[in-house]
Amino acid sequence: MKINKKDIITVIINEASSIIDLENDKINFDTTIYGNDSRLDSLGLINLIVAVEQNIEDEFDVTITLADDRAMSQKRSPFNTVGTLTNYIEILLKEELND
Amino acid sequence: MIDKPVMIITGTRKGIGKYLAEYYTEKKFQVVGCSRGNVDFELDNYHHFTLDVCEEGDVKKMFSNIRKTYGRLDVLINNAGVASMNHVLLSPLKKTQDIINTNFIGTFLFCREAGKIMKKRNHGRIINFTSVGTKLKIEGEAAYTASKAAVENLTEVLSREYSEFGITVNAVGPTPVKTDLIRSVPKEKIENITKRQAINRLTENKDISNVTDFFIKYESEFITGQIIYLGGA
């Protein structure tokens, strides 16, 4: 299966917009998910990561764990922005699907 | 989404797990069981996965399958467990790691993945298995009782972390049950344990389902973070 970055971003934006109650077009690659500028509290972050993980599984028919050892040990968290999360999911999917 | 409640029971190939699978399929639950080996029984409303409870990839696939097939998860019973009687000075490290992996890591993994599905409906019941061995500090069971002590702490912390998702997390601690788990334990040793209980007998299967019924029922939504030991240990 070909991995399309746009599909990954769409999944994240759809979930993020419903959790932080913001219209889709107000969320972009640079929107902060985790950190001081984030509109998400800690529970919101948990809800987002779990929902994105499940929707990515459904979209690409694979099982992945977003909060894995690699993600949690990186100096710059892959959960910082929509963009960094997208890039991280792309890496996980490529490994899983041998794309 | 399926109409009837969906329950996962780990370690259903034999013993307490098999009994609970029979008991709850009779009670019209859709039961999903798992064990390292295949099962030699067939039940209506029962689906089996052959896996090791501490293999993350296989466990994730099982949960993904449950989410897509049934669309819900109501109850998780973390029954799978292994034990080994040995003085610490004669305990092989590999065996000790196996005990920690199955009893604690397996329980942890299933609790984590179950929470992800249960939170969506803001409802769930998780029941872990501990042992009176942990409370009574039984000599010769250091790794086993330590693994169950970890399960008890996990239960208590999870009850707090999961409370906002409408999920209760409790544990039941049976006294010795007549299963393969205590097959190699000398009779005298078992008697020494039961003597320390308020009621001096082995646990029967129905004693366990009585407690799991209590934790599961709708009215128990305010019961969480509790450890119930059987026999007054």
Tab-separated table of C-alpha atoms in Angstrom:
chain	number	residue	atom	x	y	z
A	1	MET	CA	0.000	0.000	0.000
A	2	LYS	CA	1.274	3.474	-0.923
A	3	ILE	CA	1.472	5.855	2.005
A	4	ASN	CA	0.074	9.266	1.279
A	5	LYS	CA	1.168	11.931	3.741
A	6	LYS	CA	-2.037	13.870	3.069
A	7	ASP	CA	-4.115	10.967	4.372
A	8	ILE	CA	-2.146	10.936	7.623
A	9	ILE	CA	-2.547	14.701	8.108
A	10	THR	CA	-6.272	14.433	7.415
A	11	VAL	CA	-6.681	11.792	10.148
A	12	ILE	CA	-4.811	13.959	12.673
A	13	ILE	CA	-6.618	17.176	11.786
A	14	ASN	CA	-10.047	15.540	11.898
A	15	GLU	CA	-9.423	14.152	15.370
A	16	ALA	CA	-7.679	17.284	16.673
A	17	SER	CA	-10.468	19.572	15.466
A	18	SER	CA	-13.124	17.572	17.294
A	19	ILE	CA	-11.100	17.378	20.511
A	20	ILE	CA	-10.106	21.062	20.693
A	21	ASP	CA	-13.283	22.270	19.030
A	22	LEU	CA	-11.520	24.166	16.234
A	23	GLU	CA	-12.418	24.202	12.567
A	24	ASN	CA	-10.309	21.983	10.315
A	25	ASP	CA	-8.925	24.870	8.277
A	26	LYS	CA	-7.532	26.512	11.420
A	27	ILE	CA	-5.260	23.503	12.016
A	28	ASN	CA	-2.163	22.992	9.883
A	29	PHE	CA	1.239	21.298	9.786
A	30	ASP	CA	2.651	23.734	12.374
A	31	THR	CA	-0.187	23.566	14.887
A	32	THR	CA	1.192	22.691	18.329
A	33	ILE	CA	-0.182	19.510	19.878
A	34	TYR	CA	2.090	19.087	22.875
A	35	GLY	CA	3.794	21.883	24.771
A	36	ASN	CA	3.170	25.355	26.142
A	37	ASP	CA	1.341	26.688	23.081
A	38	SER	CA	-0.966	23.694	22.834
A	39	ARG	CA	-4.717	24.026	23.211
A	40	LEU	CA	-4.807	20.445	24.442
A	41	ASP	CA	-4.587	19.580	28.125
A	42	SER	CA	-2.981	16.270	29.161
A	43	LEU	CA	-6.263	14.371	28.837
A	44	GLY	CA	-6.850	15.933	25.432
A	45	LEU	CA	-3.429	14.746	24.296
A	46	ILE	CA	-4.205	11.176	25.458
A	47	ASN	CA	-7.555	11.261	23.658
A	48	LEU	CA	-5.931	12.561	20.472
A	49	ILE	CA	-3.093	10.013	20.391
A	50	VAL	CA	-5.450	7.066	21.054
A	51	ALA	CA	-7.982	8.243	18.460
A	52	VAL	CA	-5.299	8.897	15.821
A	53	GLU	CA	-3.741	5.474	16.472
A	54	GLN	CA	-7.096	3.741	15.969
A	55	ASN	CA	-7.994	5.741	12.863
A	56	ILE	CA	-4.587	5.138	11.300
A	57	GLU	CA	-5.117	1.414	11.949
A	58	ASP	CA	-8.468	1.575	10.179
A	59	GLU	CA	-7.194	3.710	7.295
A	60	PHE	CA	-4.059	1.678	6.552
A	61	ASP	CA	-5.103	-1.704	7.973
A	62	VAL	CA	-2.054	-2.053	10.242
A	63	THR	CA	-1.516	-1.992	13.995
A	64	ILE	CA	0.896	0.589	15.360
A	65	THR	CA	1.758	1.984	18.786
A	66	LEU	CA	2.299	5.731	18.689
A	67	ALA	CA	3.547	6.015	22.270
A	68	ASP	CA	6.347	3.504	21.748
A	69	ASP	CA	9.826	3.505	23.289
A	70	ARG	CA	11.334	5.432	20.386
A	71	ALA	CA	8.734	8.186	20.543
A	72	MET	CA	9.056	8.601	24.280
A	73	SER	CA	12.858	8.718	24.255
A	74	GLN	CA	13.372	11.292	21.504
A	75	LYS	CA	14.806	14.673	22.443
A	76	ARG	CA	12.146	16.418	20.353
A	77	SER	CA	8.867	14.660	20.947
A	78	PRO	CA	7.107	13.507	17.781
A	79	PHE	CA	3.921	14.727	19.435
A	80	ASN	CA	5.030	18.395	19.305
A	81	THR	CA	3.080	19.483	16.236
A	82	VAL	CA	0.736	18.086	13.631
A	83	GLY	CA	3.743	18.000	11.309
A	84	THR	CA	6.097	16.083	13.606
A	85	LEU	CA	3.344	13.583	14.409
A	86	THR	CA	2.633	13.135	10.700
A	87	ASN	CA	6.305	12.468	9.989
A	88	TYR	CA	6.522	9.979	12.845
A	89	ILE	CA	3.429	8.089	11.721
A	90	GLU	CA	4.827	7.989	8.201
A	91	ILE	CA	8.026	6.346	9.523
A	92	LEU	CA	6.040	3.763	11.530
A	93	LEU	CA	3.802	2.956	8.556
A	94	LYS	CA	6.737	2.608	6.186
A	95	GLU	CA	8.375	0.155	8.582
A	96	GLU	CA	5.174	-1.770	9.053
A	97	LEU	CA	4.214	-1.892	5.391
A	98	ASN	CA	7.791	-2.106	4.031
A	99	ASP	CA	6.903	0.729	1.697
B	1	MET	CA	-21.724	-2.856	16.942
B	2	ILE	CA	-22.663	-6.133	18.594
B	3	ASP	CA	-25.642	-6.008	21.030
B	4	LYS	CA	-24.307	-8.208	23.795
B	5	PRO	CA	-21.462	-7.243	26.125
B	6	VAL	CA	-17.977	-8.269	25.045
B	7	MET	CA	-15.521	-9.733	27.540
B	8	ILE	CA	-11.860	-10.697	27.227
B	9	ILE	CA	-10.517	-13.442	29.481
B	10	THR	CA	-6.822	-14.264	29.306
B	11	GLY	CA	-5.490	-17.753	29.952
B	12	THR	CA	-8.618	-19.687	28.964
B	13	ARG	CA	-7.014	-22.979	27.938
B	14	LYS	CA	-7.575	-24.547	31.355
B	15	GLY	CA	-8.249	-23.931	35.033
B	16	ILE	CA	-9.994	-20.776	36.222
B	17	GLY	CA	-9.845	-19.132	32.782
B	18	LYS	CA	-11.650	-22.021	31.117
B	19	TYR	CA	-14.244	-22.057	33.889
B	20	LEU	CA	-14.850	-18.298	33.512
B	21	ALA	CA	-15.169	-18.646	29.714
B	22	GLU	CA	-17.844	-21.321	30.183
B	23	TYR	CA	-19.550	-19.347	32.938
B	24	TYR	CA	-19.780	-16.046	31.052
B	25	THR	CA	-20.711	-17.479	27.652
B	26	GLU	CA	-23.625	-19.134	29.531
B	27	LYS	CA	-24.484	-15.663	30.828
B	28	LYS	CA	-24.710	-14.415	27.232
B	29	PHE	CA	-21.466	-12.526	27.052
B	30	GLN	CA	-19.454	-12.596	23.847
B	31	VAL	CA	-16.221	-13.963	25.268
B	32	VAL	CA	-12.856	-13.565	23.591
B	33	GLY	CA	-10.229	-15.791	25.153
B	34	CYS	CA	-6.542	-16.330	24.611
B	35	SER	CA	-3.756	-18.639	25.637
B	36	ARG	CA	-0.359	-19.744	24.387
B	37	GLY	CA	-1.750	-23.065	23.198
B	38	ASN	CA	-4.914	-24.003	21.338
B	39	VAL	CA	-8.020	-24.889	23.323
B	40	ASP	CA	-9.646	-28.321	23.208
B	41	PHE	CA	-13.194	-27.035	23.685
B	42	GLU	CA	-15.799	-25.197	21.650
B	43	LEU	CA	-18.348	-22.809	23.081
B	44	ASP	CA	-21.098	-20.693	21.573
B	45	ASN	CA	-20.259	-16.980	21.740
B	46	TYR	CA	-16.587	-17.752	22.193
B	47	HIS	CA	-13.630	-16.772	20.032
B	48	HIS	CA	-10.070	-17.815	20.754
B	49	PHE	CA	-6.718	-16.217	19.985
B	50	THR	CA	-3.517	-18.197	20.365
B	51	LEU	CA	-0.873	-15.806	21.666
B	52	ASP	CA	1.538	-14.998	24.440
B	53	VAL	CA	0.051	-12.228	26.618
B	54	CYS	CA	3.358	-10.374	26.784
B	55	GLU	CA	3.962	-10.222	23.003
B	56	GLU	CA	2.974	-6.629	22.237
B	57	GLY	CA	2.484	-7.020	18.476
B	58	ASP	CA	0.183	-10.035	18.790
B	59	VAL	CA	-1.789	-8.459	21.626
B	60	LYS	CA	-2.287	-5.252	19.601
B	61	LYS	CA	-3.556	-7.269	16.634
B	62	MET	CA	-6.027	-9.090	18.880
B	63	PHE	CA	-7.422	-5.828	20.236
B	64	SER	CA	-7.607	-4.313	16.770
B	65	ASN	CA	-9.567	-7.358	15.631
B	66	ILE	CA	-11.967	-7.062	18.597
B	67	ARG	CA	-12.536	-3.345	17.937
B	68	LYS	CA	-13.276	-3.943	14.261
B	69	THR	CA	-15.386	-7.093	14.792
B	70	TYR	CA	-17.471	-6.139	17.825
B	71	GLY	CA	-17.062	-2.363	18.110
B	72	ARG	CA	-16.993	-2.533	21.899
B	73	LEU	CA	-15.271	-4.026	24.915
B	74	ASP	CA	-17.079	-4.157	28.254
B	75	VAL	CA	-15.022	-6.390	30.516
B	76	LEU	CA	-11.407	-7.534	30.739
B	77	ILE	CA	-10.437	-10.347	33.109
B	78	ASN	CA	-6.653	-10.704	33.353
B	79	ASN	CA	-6.484	-14.303	34.524
B	80	ALA	CA	-3.384	-15.615	32.716
B	81	GLY	CA	-0.617	-16.384	35.161
B	82	VAL	CA	2.340	-18.628	35.865
B	83	ALA	CA	3.989	-19.618	39.128
B	84	SER	CA	7.092	-21.342	40.328
B	85	MET	CA	8.005	-22.450	43.840
B	86	ASN	CA	11.650	-21.922	44.636
B	87	HIS	CA	13.866	-20.502	47.311
B	88	VAL	CA	15.391	-17.253	45.973
B	89	LEU	CA	18.869	-18.785	46.190
B	90	LEU	CA	17.773	-21.510	43.783
B	91	SER	CA	15.696	-19.361	41.412
B	92	PRO	CA	16.857	-19.228	37.792
B	93	LEU	CA	16.737	-15.705	36.359
B	94	LYS	CA	14.971	-16.805	33.167
B	95	LYS	CA	12.114	-18.368	35.144
B	96	THR	CA	11.846	-15.217	37.253
B	97	GLN	CA	11.665	-13.050	34.126
B	98	ASP	CA	8.975	-15.347	32.664
B	99	ILE	CA	6.859	-14.923	35.787
B	100	ILE	CA	7.177	-11.128	35.723
B	101	ASN	CA	6.460	-11.056	31.978
B	102	THR	CA	3.309	-13.161	32.035
B	103	ASN	CA	1.870	-11.972	35.332
B	104	PHE	CA	2.747	-8.291	35.234
B	105	ILE	CA	3.713	-7.264	31.679
B	106	GLY	CA	0.819	-9.286	30.235
B	107	THR	CA	-1.647	-7.677	32.629
B	108	PHE	CA	-0.199	-4.225	31.917
B	109	LEU	CA	-0.457	-4.651	28.137
B	110	PHE	CA	-4.043	-5.889	28.253
B	111	CYS	CA	-5.074	-3.094	30.631
B	112	ARG	CA	-3.481	-0.500	28.322
B	113	GLU	CA	-5.091	-1.762	25.137
B	114	ALA	CA	-8.468	-2.407	26.793
B	115	GLY	CA	-8.545	1.161	28.077
B	116	LYS	CA	-8.191	2.482	24.532
B	117	ILE	CA	-11.357	0.689	23.408
B	118	MET	CA	-13.397	1.035	26.623
B	119	LYS	CA	-12.897	4.814	26.876
B	120	LYS	CA	-14.781	5.350	23.645
B	121	ARG	CA	-18.061	4.268	25.299
B	122	ASN	CA	-17.088	5.732	28.656
B	123	HIS	CA	-17.643	2.369	30.282
B	124	GLY	CA	-15.549	-0.626	31.230
B	125	ARG	CA	-14.716	-3.138	33.925
B	126	ILE	CA	-11.190	-4.467	34.385
B	127	ILE	CA	-10.525	-7.287	36.826
B	128	ASN	CA	-6.977	-8.362	37.572
B	129	PHE	CA	-5.794	-11.443	39.393
B	130	THR	CA	-3.608	-11.204	42.448
B	131	SER	CA	-3.073	-13.865	45.119
B	132	VAL	CA	-3.251	-14.305	48.862
B	133	GLY	CA	0.420	-15.209	48.491
B	134	THR	CA	1.193	-11.498	48.186
B	135	LYS	CA	-0.716	-10.616	51.330
B	136	LEU	CA	0.635	-13.563	53.357
B	137	LYS	CA	4.246	-13.147	52.079
B	138	ILE	CA	4.612	-16.848	51.314
B	139	GLU	CA	8.186	-18.149	51.439
B	140	GLY	CA	9.325	-19.852	48.246
B	141	GLU	CA	7.178	-17.647	46.033
B	142	ALA	CA	9.246	-14.481	45.888
B	143	ALA	CA	8.970	-13.870	42.142
B	144	TYR	CA	5.298	-14.876	41.974
B	145	THR	CA	4.197	-12.764	44.930
B	146	ALA	CA	6.320	-9.813	43.743
B	147	SER	CA	4.692	-10.005	40.311
B	148	LYS	CA	1.260	-9.986	41.951
B	149	ALA	CA	2.267	-7.080	44.210
B	150	ALA	CA	3.049	-5.209	40.996
B	151	VAL	CA	-0.391	-6.164	39.645
B	152	GLU	CA	-2.008	-4.810	42.821
B	153	ASN	CA	-0.241	-1.466	42.501
B	154	LEU	CA	-1.073	-1.318	38.815
B	155	THR	CA	-4.722	-1.946	39.716
B	156	GLU	CA	-4.749	0.875	42.246
B	157	VAL	CA	-3.013	3.428	40.025
B	158	LEU	CA	-5.086	2.485	36.968
B	159	SER	CA	-8.293	2.881	38.951
B	160	ARG	CA	-7.352	6.550	39.255
B	161	GLU	CA	-6.060	7.045	35.714
B	162	TYR	CA	-9.103	5.330	34.166
B	163	SER	CA	-11.774	6.841	36.422
B	164	GLU	CA	-12.410	9.712	34.016
B	165	PHE	CA	-13.145	7.195	31.259
B	166	GLY	CA	-15.849	5.412	33.277
B	167	ILE	CA	-13.641	2.344	33.689
B	168	THR	CA	-13.333	0.577	37.039
B	169	VAL	CA	-10.226	-1.473	37.853
B	170	ASN	CA	-10.256	-4.025	40.661
B	171	ALA	CA	-8.511	-7.251	41.608
B	172	VAL	CA	-9.438	-10.567	43.126
B	173	GLY	CA	-6.953	-12.545	45.204
B	174	PRO	CA	-7.847	-16.211	45.492
B	175	THR	CA	-6.363	-18.615	48.000
B	176	PRO	CA	-4.855	-21.715	46.357
B	177	VAL	CA	-7.215	-23.199	43.753
B	178	LYS	CA	-6.978	-26.802	42.597
B	179	THR	CA	-5.379	-26.087	39.231
B	180	ASP	CA	-2.118	-26.868	37.462
B	181	LEU	CA	-0.663	-23.714	39.024
B	182	ILE	CA	-0.251	-25.479	42.387
B	183	ARG	CA	0.224	-29.004	40.997
B	184	SER	CA	3.862	-29.126	42.042
B	185	VAL	CA	3.373	-27.477	45.438
B	186	PRO	CA	3.599	-29.965	48.328
B	187	LYS	CA	0.289	-30.683	50.096
B	188	GLU	CA	1.778	-29.614	53.416
B	189	LYS	CA	2.724	-26.216	51.991
B	190	ILE	CA	-0.829	-25.655	50.730
B	191	GLU	CA	-2.215	-26.611	54.136
B	192	ASN	CA	0.119	-24.116	55.788
B	193	ILE	CA	-1.342	-21.382	53.583
B	194	THR	CA	-4.991	-22.305	54.109
B	195	LYS	CA	-4.369	-22.477	57.894
B	196	ARG	CA	-3.498	-18.763	57.808
B	197	GLN	CA	-6.849	-17.863	56.253
B	198	ALA	CA	-9.983	-17.087	58.295
B	199	ILE	CA	-11.781	-19.865	56.403
B	200	ASN	CA	-9.427	-22.810	55.984
B	201	ARG	CA	-10.135	-24.273	52.560
B	202	LEU	CA	-9.079	-24.033	48.933
B	203	THR	CA	-10.818	-21.572	46.607
B	204	GLU	CA	-13.507	-23.034	44.376
B	205	ASN	CA	-14.283	-21.638	40.934
B	206	LYS	CA	-17.640	-20.285	42.052
B	207	ASP	CA	-15.916	-18.236	44.779
B	208	ILE	CA	-14.067	-16.385	42.021
B	209	SER	CA	-17.046	-15.837	39.713
B	210	ASN	CA	-18.956	-14.488	42.701
B	211	VAL	CA	-16.391	-11.693	43.021
B	212	THR	CA	-16.068	-11.076	39.269
B	213	ASP	CA	-19.891	-10.860	39.043
B	214	PHE	CA	-19.816	-8.230	41.778
B	215	PHE	CA	-17.131	-6.141	40.056
B	216	ILE	CA	-18.852	-6.403	36.669
B	217	LYS	CA	-22.405	-5.521	37.585
B	218	TYR	CA	-23.760	-2.113	36.657
B	219	GLU	CA	-24.325	-1.081	40.276
B	220	SER	CA	-20.583	-1.491	40.990
B	221	GLU	CA	-19.683	1.677	39.068
B	222	PHE	CA	-18.471	3.215	42.366
B	223	ILE	CA	-16.261	0.223	43.260
B	224	THR	CA	-12.728	0.724	41.970
B	225	GLY	CA	-9.116	0.279	43.067
B	226	GLN	CA	-10.133	-2.543	45.417
B	227	ILE	CA	-8.370	-5.823	46.127
B	228	ILE	CA	-10.643	-8.597	47.424
B	229	TYR	CA	-8.846	-11.546	49.006
B	230	LEU	CA	-10.825	-14.715	49.386
B	231	GLY	CA	-11.082	-16.823	52.525
B	232	GLY	CA	-10.261	-13.945	54.842
B	233	ALA	CA	-6.547	-14.021	54.130
